[in-house]
Amino acid sequence: MSSESTTAGRRDTTIGSLPAEVTSFVGRQEELTTLAGLLGRARLVTVTGPGGVGKSRLAVRAAAGAADRFPDGVWLVEVAEVQDSLLLGHAVLEALRLTDSTARPPLDVLIEQLAGRRLLLVLDGCEHLVAACAELANGLLQAVPGLRVLATSRESLQTAGEHLLPVAPLPVGPCPADRTAPNAPGGRCRPGRRPDAVLLFVDRARAVLPTFTLTAANEAEITQLCRRLDGIPLAVELAAGRLRALSVEQITARLDDRFRLLTGGSRSALPRHQTLRTTIGWSHELCTVQERLLWARLSVFAGGFELEAAEYVCAGDGIEAEEMLELVADLVAKSVVLREDSRFGVRYRMLDTLREYGGQWLRATGDEQRLLRRHRDWYLGVATWGEVEWFGPRQPETAERTRLAHPNLRAALEFCLAEPGEEQIALLLAGTLWFYWVGCGHLGEGRHWLDRALALAPEPTEARAKALWVTGYMATLQGDLHRAGPALEECRRQALETGDDRALAYAVHRQGCAALIGDEPARAAELFEEALWHYNALGELNSNVLMAMFELGIAHLFQGETETGELWIGRVRELCEEHGEQWAYAYGLYAMAYGQWLDGDVRLARAYARECVRLNYTFRDLLGIVLGMEVLALLETEPAGPGEEYDLVEARVLQGAAHRIWQGVGKPFFGSHTFNGAHLECEARARAGLTEQEFSEAFEHGSGLNLAEAVRRALGGEDRPGGPGHLPCPRPAPCSPSPAPACRP
């Protein structure tokens, strides 16, 4: 979309006053279709959205497309040029090329002159005269049946019969692979098509540099630039204009001061659309004192937030908590704050450009540090609540709520690490989020925050002890025993010196994990039993305790003690079902699948492994997903029953898919020979039954699947291509008795 000004290139038409387009129209096909439908059934339609989002251009394009339905014309009124509400009616008369020299009110003249006509009136830029525009539109619509009104405004007119079309910024990134969904910051993405914001940038760039082209080398940088600009068309156009003097990379690097950088718009545009600062400043001027204050305070939120969070963080010193709902609603109405629906109710967010503008005002008030601490306190509470709720039937809800809070949790962690004296809270917050780092696929990020916090706070505190065992746990899952060992030993030693029995239990437990992936299942079993003794003495029962039981069961299975192992796994299943715990249960399913494979029940093993993958996918736990997938790959090499076939090609495809997922976790199989046993056996069977080309092509195909595609494949939800691996062929080579553990333990 171009900027909202429509004055450039205006031409007179026989009936109407729409301007001719002087730049190409990019994107917005879905919005145009919706708007055309609204104009067909509603008499008053208002296009709303933030400044610079392209409301005017969209409205004019839609009005032009509907011109044949209005024999008396389509007429544009530049309301933005009118500063006095008493002159609005006169401006409409002028736009319609009507004259009247009497002393009658302009509304009466309009009603008389338009009687019996069928026309479309476009009121562009109504936000500063909302009440006057609403009164005029209402009066005309009641008296002139053939009239329809299309308005653009940063807030609705709030009059009878009004239909709204909120306009979001342009899509700025590719569609998620597993769904077609709203693509932040705005719009709907279209699979297989470059984002509209990128296409707009390229189109406007060619107007400045005719030789400019979109290439594989610059596409990622352009996409990042558009994302940093929130996909706001005006900002994208202004950035493209800077190519006269700067490269794409240089423009992106200078966006920290975007309001100074993004100036120099078209001279024919309205003044408020010639720079990004004046566009946003125009919205700011239309706000009340309290709305401006809340706008500034809301700038401490990164991403979305709930009303309760805003009430806690932003209330006080000029804004009462009970006023918050109305003030937030007013900012939504003015398109400063965006309203979003979630499964937990309504959430809100500001575009980064508006957030940065508010942040500048907040710093000017001298109140930034107080607001940042309030924000930190709220999200420490979110993390603490999440840790408690992780054990129980609301586990999936907890995962999703934490995911929604993730940008704000990052902001809170960054504040703690940058502000002297906040290091212990950084340790506490990062350690408390263990359930999210481990259970929802964020091991690398969790390590990042914990490593930084531990380096800043060496004092032997309770928070440090927790951070140490969480770090050791995550390092173990990544196969990084060189880091895990020292961290867990320091935690154990500190716990003994300070009498911290809880930290001691967790340290011993995670040392057992390190022993298990270090191919010491007997030593691991001893440590798990010791940890469970400590947990029992403390009265501790949560997901970690259940994982200790699961891991103890696995340790027994790896030693060939199938009966004992299955007893522990059964205990995990009972407790999970009793408490509604699903995350630990998913890992229990992995162990049950492994146990059933050992017992020769391929059908039941496959059912358990698929459920393991499905449940772990709901949490986006990459480790749980890939463990289940590896078992499923192995099970494809064995028939599920008499007369049934096995599928060596599919086994190899799943191994390829698992290989890609391991890259997002850490070392495959944690670097463990024991955990790698099933994989090696599957690989050997596939190699024995396939040609070298089939073997490598199937793996390559699997490694090309994204996460959603891989999971769908593993769950049997995608048709498999035909091939030699699907035909009856000789039985795969039997498992060799050595080297262990390439065979079943």
CSV table of C-alpha atoms in Angstrom, one decimal, residues 128-444:
chain,number,residue,atom,x,y,z
A,128,HIS,CA,-9.9,14.6,14.4
A,129,LEU,CA,-13.6,15.4,13.7
A,130,VAL,CA,-15.2,12.2,14.7
A,131,ALA,CA,-18.3,13.6,16.3
A,132,ALA,CA,-18.9,16.1,13.5
A,133,CYS,CA,-18.5,13.4,10.8
A,134,ALA,CA,-20.8,11.0,12.7
A,135,GLU,CA,-23.5,13.7,12.9
A,136,LEU,CA,-23.2,14.7,9.2
A,137,ALA,CA,-23.2,11.1,8.0
A,138,ASN,CA,-26.2,10.2,10.2
A,139,GLY,CA,-28.2,13.2,9.0
A,140,LEU,CA,-27.5,12.5,5.4
A,141,LEU,CA,-28.1,8.8,5.5
A,142,GLN,CA,-31.5,9.3,7.2
A,143,ALA,CA,-32.6,11.9,4.6
A,144,VAL,CA,-31.1,10.5,1.4
A,145,PRO,CA,-31.9,6.9,0.8
A,146,GLY,CA,-29.7,6.6,-2.3
A,147,LEU,CA,-26.6,7.7,-0.4
A,148,ARG,CA,-23.8,5.5,0.9
A,149,VAL,CA,-20.9,6.7,3.0
A,150,LEU,CA,-17.4,5.2,3.1
A,151,ALA,CA,-15.2,6.8,5.9
A,152,THR,CA,-11.6,6.3,6.9
A,153,SER,CA,-10.6,7.1,10.5
A,154,ARG,CA,-8.2,6.0,13.2
A,155,GLU,CA,-11.3,5.5,15.3
A,156,SER,CA,-14.9,4.5,14.5
A,157,LEU,CA,-17.7,7.1,14.1
A,158,GLN,CA,-19.8,5.2,16.6
A,159,THR,CA,-23.1,6.0,14.9
A,160,ALA,CA,-26.1,3.8,14.1
A,161,GLY,CA,-25.7,1.4,11.2
A,162,GLU,CA,-21.9,1.7,11.0
A,163,HIS,CA,-20.0,-1.3,9.8
A,164,LEU,CA,-16.3,-1.5,10.5
A,165,LEU,CA,-13.4,-2.8,8.5
A,166,PRO,CA,-10.2,-2.8,10.7
A,167,VAL,CA,-7.1,-2.7,8.5
A,168,ALA,CA,-3.9,-4.3,9.8
A,169,PRO,CA,-0.4,-3.7,8.6
A,170,LEU,CA,0.8,-5.7,5.6
A,171,PRO,CA,2.1,-9.3,6.2
A,172,VAL,CA,5.8,-9.3,6.8
A,173,GLY,CA,6.9,-12.9,6.8
A,174,PRO,CA,6.2,-16.3,5.2
A,175,CYS,CA,3.2,-18.2,6.3
A,176,PRO,CA,3.8,-20.8,9.0
A,177,ALA,CA,4.3,-24.2,7.4
A,178,ASP,CA,1.7,-25.9,9.5
A,179,ARG,CA,-1.2,-23.5,9.0
A,180,THR,CA,-2.5,-20.5,7.2
A,181,ALA,CA,-2.9,-18.0,10.0
A,182,PRO,CA,-2.8,-14.3,10.8
A,183,ASN,CA,0.8,-13.3,10.3
A,184,ALA,CA,2.1,-10.8,12.8
A,185,PRO,CA,2.1,-7.9,12.8
A,186,GLY,CA,-0.9,-7.9,10.5
A,187,GLY,CA,-2.8,-9.3,7.6
A,188,ARG,CA,-3.1,-12.9,6.4
A,189,CYS,CA,-0.2,-14.7,4.8
A,190,ARG,CA,-0.6,-16.6,1.6
A,191,PRO,CA,1.5,-19.7,1.3
A,192,GLY,CA,3.8,-19.8,-1.7
A,193,ARG,CA,3.7,-16.0,-2.2
A,194,ARG,CA,6.2,-13.3,-1.0
A,195,PRO,CA,4.9,-11.1,1.8
A,196,ASP,CA,3.0,-8.0,0.6
A,197,ALA,CA,5.3,-5.7,2.7
A,198,VAL,CA,8.3,-7.1,0.8
A,199,LEU,CA,6.6,-6.6,-2.5
A,200,LEU,CA,5.7,-3.0,-1.6
A,201,PHE,CA,9.3,-2.3,-0.6
A,202,VAL,CA,10.6,-3.7,-3.8
A,203,ASP,CA,8.1,-1.8,-5.9
A,204,ARG,CA,8.9,1.5,-4.3
A,205,ALA,CA,12.6,0.8,-4.3
A,206,ARG,CA,12.5,0.5,-8.1
A,207,ALA,CA,11.0,4.0,-8.3
A,208,VAL,CA,14.1,5.3,-6.6
A,209,LEU,CA,16.7,2.8,-8.1
A,210,PRO,CA,15.3,1.4,-11.4
A,211,THR,CA,17.9,-1.4,-11.3
A,212,PHE,CA,16.9,-2.6,-7.8
A,213,THR,CA,15.8,-6.3,-7.8
A,214,LEU,CA,14.8,-8.8,-5.2
A,215,THR,CA,17.3,-11.6,-5.0
A,216,ALA,CA,18.0,-14.6,-2.8
A,217,ALA,CA,20.9,-12.5,-1.3
A,218,ASN,CA,18.8,-9.5,-0.2
A,219,GLU,CA,15.4,-11.1,0.4
A,220,ALA,CA,16.1,-12.0,4.1
A,221,GLU,CA,17.4,-8.5,4.8
A,222,ILE,CA,14.4,-6.8,3.2
A,223,THR,CA,12.0,-9.1,5.1
A,224,GLN,CA,13.8,-8.3,8.4
A,225,LEU,CA,13.5,-4.5,7.5
A,226,CYS,CA,9.8,-4.8,6.8
A,227,ARG,CA,9.3,-6.8,10.0
A,228,ARG,CA,11.1,-4.1,12.0
A,229,LEU,CA,8.8,-1.6,10.5
A,230,ASP,CA,5.7,-3.6,11.5
A,231,GLY,CA,4.6,-3.9,7.9
A,232,ILE,CA,3.2,-0.3,8.1
A,233,PRO,CA,3.0,0.8,4.4
A,234,LEU,CA,4.0,4.4,5.1
A,235,ALA,CA,7.1,3.3,7.0
A,236,VAL,CA,8.0,0.8,4.3
A,237,GLU,CA,7.7,3.4,1.6
A,238,LEU,CA,9.7,6.0,3.5
A,239,ALA,CA,12.4,3.3,4.1
A,240,ALA,CA,12.5,2.5,0.4
A,241,GLY,CA,13.0,6.2,-0.3
A,242,ARG,CA,16.2,6.1,1.8
A,243,LEU,CA,17.8,3.8,-0.8
A,244,ARG,CA,18.9,7.0,-2.6
A,245,ALA,CA,21.6,7.2,0.0
A,246,LEU,CA,21.7,4.0,2.0
A,247,SER,CA,21.7,0.2,1.4
A,248,VAL,CA,19.0,-2.1,2.8
A,249,GLU,CA,21.5,-3.2,5.5
A,250,GLN,CA,22.3,0.4,6.5
A,251,ILE,CA,18.6,1.3,6.7
A,252,THR,CA,17.9,-1.7,9.0
A,253,ALA,CA,20.9,-0.8,11.2
A,254,ARG,CA,19.6,2.7,11.7
A,255,LEU,CA,16.0,1.8,12.7
A,256,ASP,CA,16.7,2.2,16.4
A,257,ASP,CA,16.1,5.9,15.6
A,258,ARG,CA,13.4,5.3,13.0
A,259,PHE,CA,11.6,8.6,13.6
A,260,ARG,CA,14.6,10.6,12.5
A,261,LEU,CA,15.4,8.2,9.7
A,262,LEU,CA,12.0,7.8,8.1
A,263,THR,CA,11.3,11.3,6.7
A,264,GLY,CA,11.1,12.8,3.3
A,265,GLY,CA,7.8,11.5,2.0
A,266,SER,CA,6.1,12.8,-1.1
A,267,ARG,CA,5.6,16.6,-1.1
A,268,SER,CA,2.1,16.1,-2.4
A,269,ALA,CA,1.1,14.0,0.6
A,270,LEU,CA,-0.6,15.6,3.6
A,271,PRO,CA,2.0,17.0,6.1
A,272,ARG,CA,1.2,14.3,8.7
A,273,HIS,CA,2.1,11.6,6.1
A,274,GLN,CA,5.5,13.0,5.1
A,275,THR,CA,7.4,11.6,8.1
A,276,LEU,CA,6.8,8.7,10.4
A,277,ARG,CA,7.0,10.9,13.4
A,278,THR,CA,4.3,13.3,12.3
A,279,THR,CA,2.1,10.4,11.3
A,280,ILE,CA,2.3,8.9,14.8
A,281,GLY,CA,2.4,12.3,16.4
A,282,TRP,CA,-1.0,13.1,14.8
A,283,SER,CA,-2.5,10.1,16.6
A,284,HIS,CA,-0.8,11.3,19.8
A,285,GLU,CA,-2.3,14.8,19.6
A,286,LEU,CA,-5.8,13.2,19.2
A,287,CYS,CA,-5.5,11.5,22.6
A,288,THR,CA,-6.4,12.9,26.0
A,289,VAL,CA,-3.8,13.5,28.6
A,290,GLN,CA,-4.7,10.2,30.4
A,291,GLU,CA,-4.6,8.3,27.1
A,292,ARG,CA,-1.2,9.7,26.3
A,293,LEU,CA,0.1,8.7,29.7
A,294,LEU,CA,-1.2,5.2,29.3
A,295,TRP,CA,0.2,4.9,25.8
A,296,ALA,CA,3.6,5.8,27.3
A,297,ARG,CA,3.3,3.3,30.1
A,298,LEU,CA,2.1,0.5,27.9
A,299,SER,CA,5.3,0.8,26.0
A,300,VAL,CA,7.1,-1.4,28.6
A,301,PHE,CA,5.2,-4.4,27.3
A,302,ALA,CA,6.8,-6.4,24.5
A,303,GLY,CA,4.3,-8.1,22.4
A,304,GLY,CA,0.8,-8.8,23.7
A,305,PHE,CA,-0.6,-8.3,27.2
A,306,GLU,CA,-3.8,-8.8,29.1
A,307,LEU,CA,-6.0,-6.2,30.8
A,308,GLU,CA,-5.0,-7.5,34.2
A,309,ALA,CA,-1.3,-7.0,33.4
A,310,ALA,CA,-2.0,-3.4,32.3
A,311,GLU,CA,-3.9,-2.7,35.4
A,312,TYR,CA,-1.1,-4.0,37.6
A,313,VAL,CA,1.8,-2.4,35.7
A,314,CYS,CA,0.3,0.9,34.6
A,315,ALA,CA,-2.1,2.1,37.3
A,316,GLY,CA,-1.2,4.8,39.8
A,317,ASP,CA,0.0,8.4,39.6
A,318,GLY,CA,-2.7,9.8,37.4
A,319,ILE,CA,-4.5,6.6,36.3
A,320,GLU,CA,-6.7,4.6,38.7
A,321,ALA,CA,-7.0,0.9,38.2
A,322,GLU,CA,-10.8,1.2,37.7
A,323,GLU,CA,-10.2,3.6,34.8
A,324,MET,CA,-7.9,1.2,32.9
A,325,LEU,CA,-10.6,-0.6,31.0
A,326,GLU,CA,-12.1,2.5,29.5
A,327,LEU,CA,-8.7,4.0,28.7
A,328,VAL,CA,-7.5,0.8,27.0
A,329,ALA,CA,-10.8,0.7,25.1
A,330,ASP,CA,-10.3,4.3,24.0
A,331,LEU,CA,-6.8,3.5,22.7
A,332,VAL,CA,-8.2,0.6,20.8
A,333,ALA,CA,-10.8,2.8,19.3
A,334,LYS,CA,-8.1,5.3,18.3
A,335,SER,CA,-6.1,2.4,16.7
A,336,VAL,CA,-3.1,3.0,19.1
A,337,VAL,CA,-3.7,-0.4,20.8
A,338,LEU,CA,-4.7,-3.5,18.8
A,339,ARG,CA,-7.3,-6.0,20.2
A,340,GLU,CA,-6.6,-9.7,19.6
A,341,ASP,CA,-8.7,-12.7,20.5
A,342,SER,CA,-7.0,-15.7,22.2
A,343,ARG,CA,-8.3,-18.9,23.7
A,344,PHE,CA,-8.0,-17.2,27.1
A,345,GLY,CA,-9.9,-14.1,26.2
A,346,VAL,CA,-9.0,-10.7,24.7
A,347,ARG,CA,-5.4,-9.6,24.6
A,348,TYR,CA,-3.9,-6.3,23.4
A,349,ARG,CA,-0.7,-5.2,21.8
A,350,MET,CA,1.0,-2.2,20.2
A,351,LEU,CA,2.9,-2.1,17.0
A,352,ASP,CA,6.6,-1.7,17.7
A,353,THR,CA,6.5,1.7,16.0
A,354,LEU,CA,3.8,3.0,18.3
A,355,ARG,CA,5.5,1.3,21.2
A,356,GLU,CA,8.8,3.0,20.5
A,357,TYR,CA,7.0,6.4,20.2
A,358,GLY,CA,5.4,5.8,23.6
A,359,GLY,CA,8.7,4.7,25.0
A,360,GLN,CA,10.3,8.0,24.1
A,361,TRP,CA,7.5,9.8,26.0
A,362,LEU,CA,7.9,7.5,29.0
A,363,ARG,CA,11.6,8.2,29.3
A,364,ALA,CA,10.8,11.9,29.1
A,365,THR,CA,8.5,11.5,32.2
A,366,GLY,CA,11.4,10.0,34.3
A,367,ASP,CA,9.1,7.1,35.2
A,368,GLU,CA,10.6,4.4,33.1
A,369,GLN,CA,12.5,2.5,35.8
A,370,ARG,CA,9.4,2.3,38.1
A,371,LEU,CA,7.3,0.9,35.2
A,372,LEU,CA,10.0,-1.6,34.2
A,373,ARG,CA,10.1,-2.9,37.8
A,374,ARG,CA,6.4,-3.3,37.9
A,375,HIS,CA,6.5,-5.1,34.6
A,376,ARG,CA,9.3,-7.4,35.9
A,377,ASP,CA,7.2,-8.2,39.1
A,378,TRP,CA,4.1,-9.1,37.1
A,379,TYR,CA,6.0,-11.5,34.8
A,380,LEU,CA,7.9,-13.1,37.7
A,381,GLY,CA,4.4,-13.8,39.0
A,382,VAL,CA,3.4,-15.3,35.6
A,383,ALA,CA,6.5,-17.6,35.7
A,384,THR,CA,5.8,-18.6,39.3
A,385,TRP,CA,2.2,-19.4,38.6
A,386,GLY,CA,3.3,-21.4,35.5
A,387,GLU,CA,5.7,-23.5,37.5
A,388,VAL,CA,2.9,-24.4,40.0
A,389,GLU,CA,0.3,-25.1,37.4
A,390,TRP,CA,2.6,-27.2,35.2
A,391,PHE,CA,1.8,-30.2,37.4
A,392,GLY,CA,-1.8,-30.9,36.7
A,393,PRO,CA,-4.6,-31.0,34.2
A,394,ARG,CA,-4.0,-27.3,33.1
A,395,GLN,CA,-0.6,-28.1,31.8
A,396,PRO,CA,-1.4,-27.4,28.1
A,397,GLU,CA,-3.0,-24.1,29.1
A,398,THR,CA,0.1,-23.3,31.1
A,399,ALA,CA,2.3,-23.9,28.1
A,400,GLU,CA,0.2,-21.7,25.9
A,401,ARG,CA,-0.1,-18.9,28.4
A,402,THR,CA,3.6,-18.9,28.9
A,403,ARG,CA,4.2,-18.9,25.2
A,404,LEU,CA,2.0,-15.8,24.9
A,405,ALA,CA,4.0,-14.2,27.7
A,406,HIS,CA,7.3,-15.2,26.2
A,407,PRO,CA,8.2,-11.8,24.7
A,408,ASN,CA,7.5,-10.1,28.0
A,409,LEU,CA,9.4,-12.7,29.9
A,410,ARG,CA,12.4,-12.0,27.7
A,411,ALA,CA,12.0,-8.2,28.4
A,412,ALA,CA,11.8,-8.8,32.1
A,413,LEU,CA,14.9,-11.0,32.0
A,414,GLU,CA,16.8,-8.4,30.0
A,415,PHE,CA,15.9,-5.7,32.5
A,416,CYS,CA,17.1,-7.8,35.4
A,417,LEU,CA,20.4,-8.6,33.7
A,418,ALA,CA,21.0,-5.0,32.7
A,419,GLU,CA,20.0,-3.3,36.0
A,420,PRO,CA,22.5,-3.5,38.9
A,421,GLY,CA,21.1,-5.2,41.9
A,422,GLU,CA,18.6,-7.3,40.0
A,423,GLU,CA,20.9,-10.3,39.4
A,424,GLN,CA,19.2,-12.6,42.0
A,425,ILE,CA,15.8,-12.0,40.5
A,426,ALA,CA,17.3,-12.8,37.1
A,427,LEU,CA,18.4,-16.2,38.5
A,428,LEU,CA,15.0,-16.8,40.1
A,429,LEU,CA,13.1,-15.9,37.0
A,430,ALA,CA,15.2,-17.9,34.6
A,431,GLY,CA,15.3,-20.9,36.9
A,432,THR,CA,11.5,-20.8,37.6
A,433,LEU,CA,10.9,-21.0,33.8
A,434,TRP,CA,12.6,-24.5,33.7
A,435,PHE,CA,9.3,-26.0,32.7
A,436,TYR,CA,9.0,-23.8,29.7
A,437,TRP,CA,12.6,-24.1,28.6
A,438,VAL,CA,12.6,-27.9,28.9
A,439,GLY,CA,8.9,-28.8,28.2
A,440,CYS,CA,8.2,-26.4,25.3
A,441,GLY,CA,11.3,-26.6,23.1
A,442,HIS,CA,13.5,-23.7,24.3
A,443,LEU,CA,16.6,-25.4,25.7
A,444,GLY,CA,19.0,-23.1,23.9
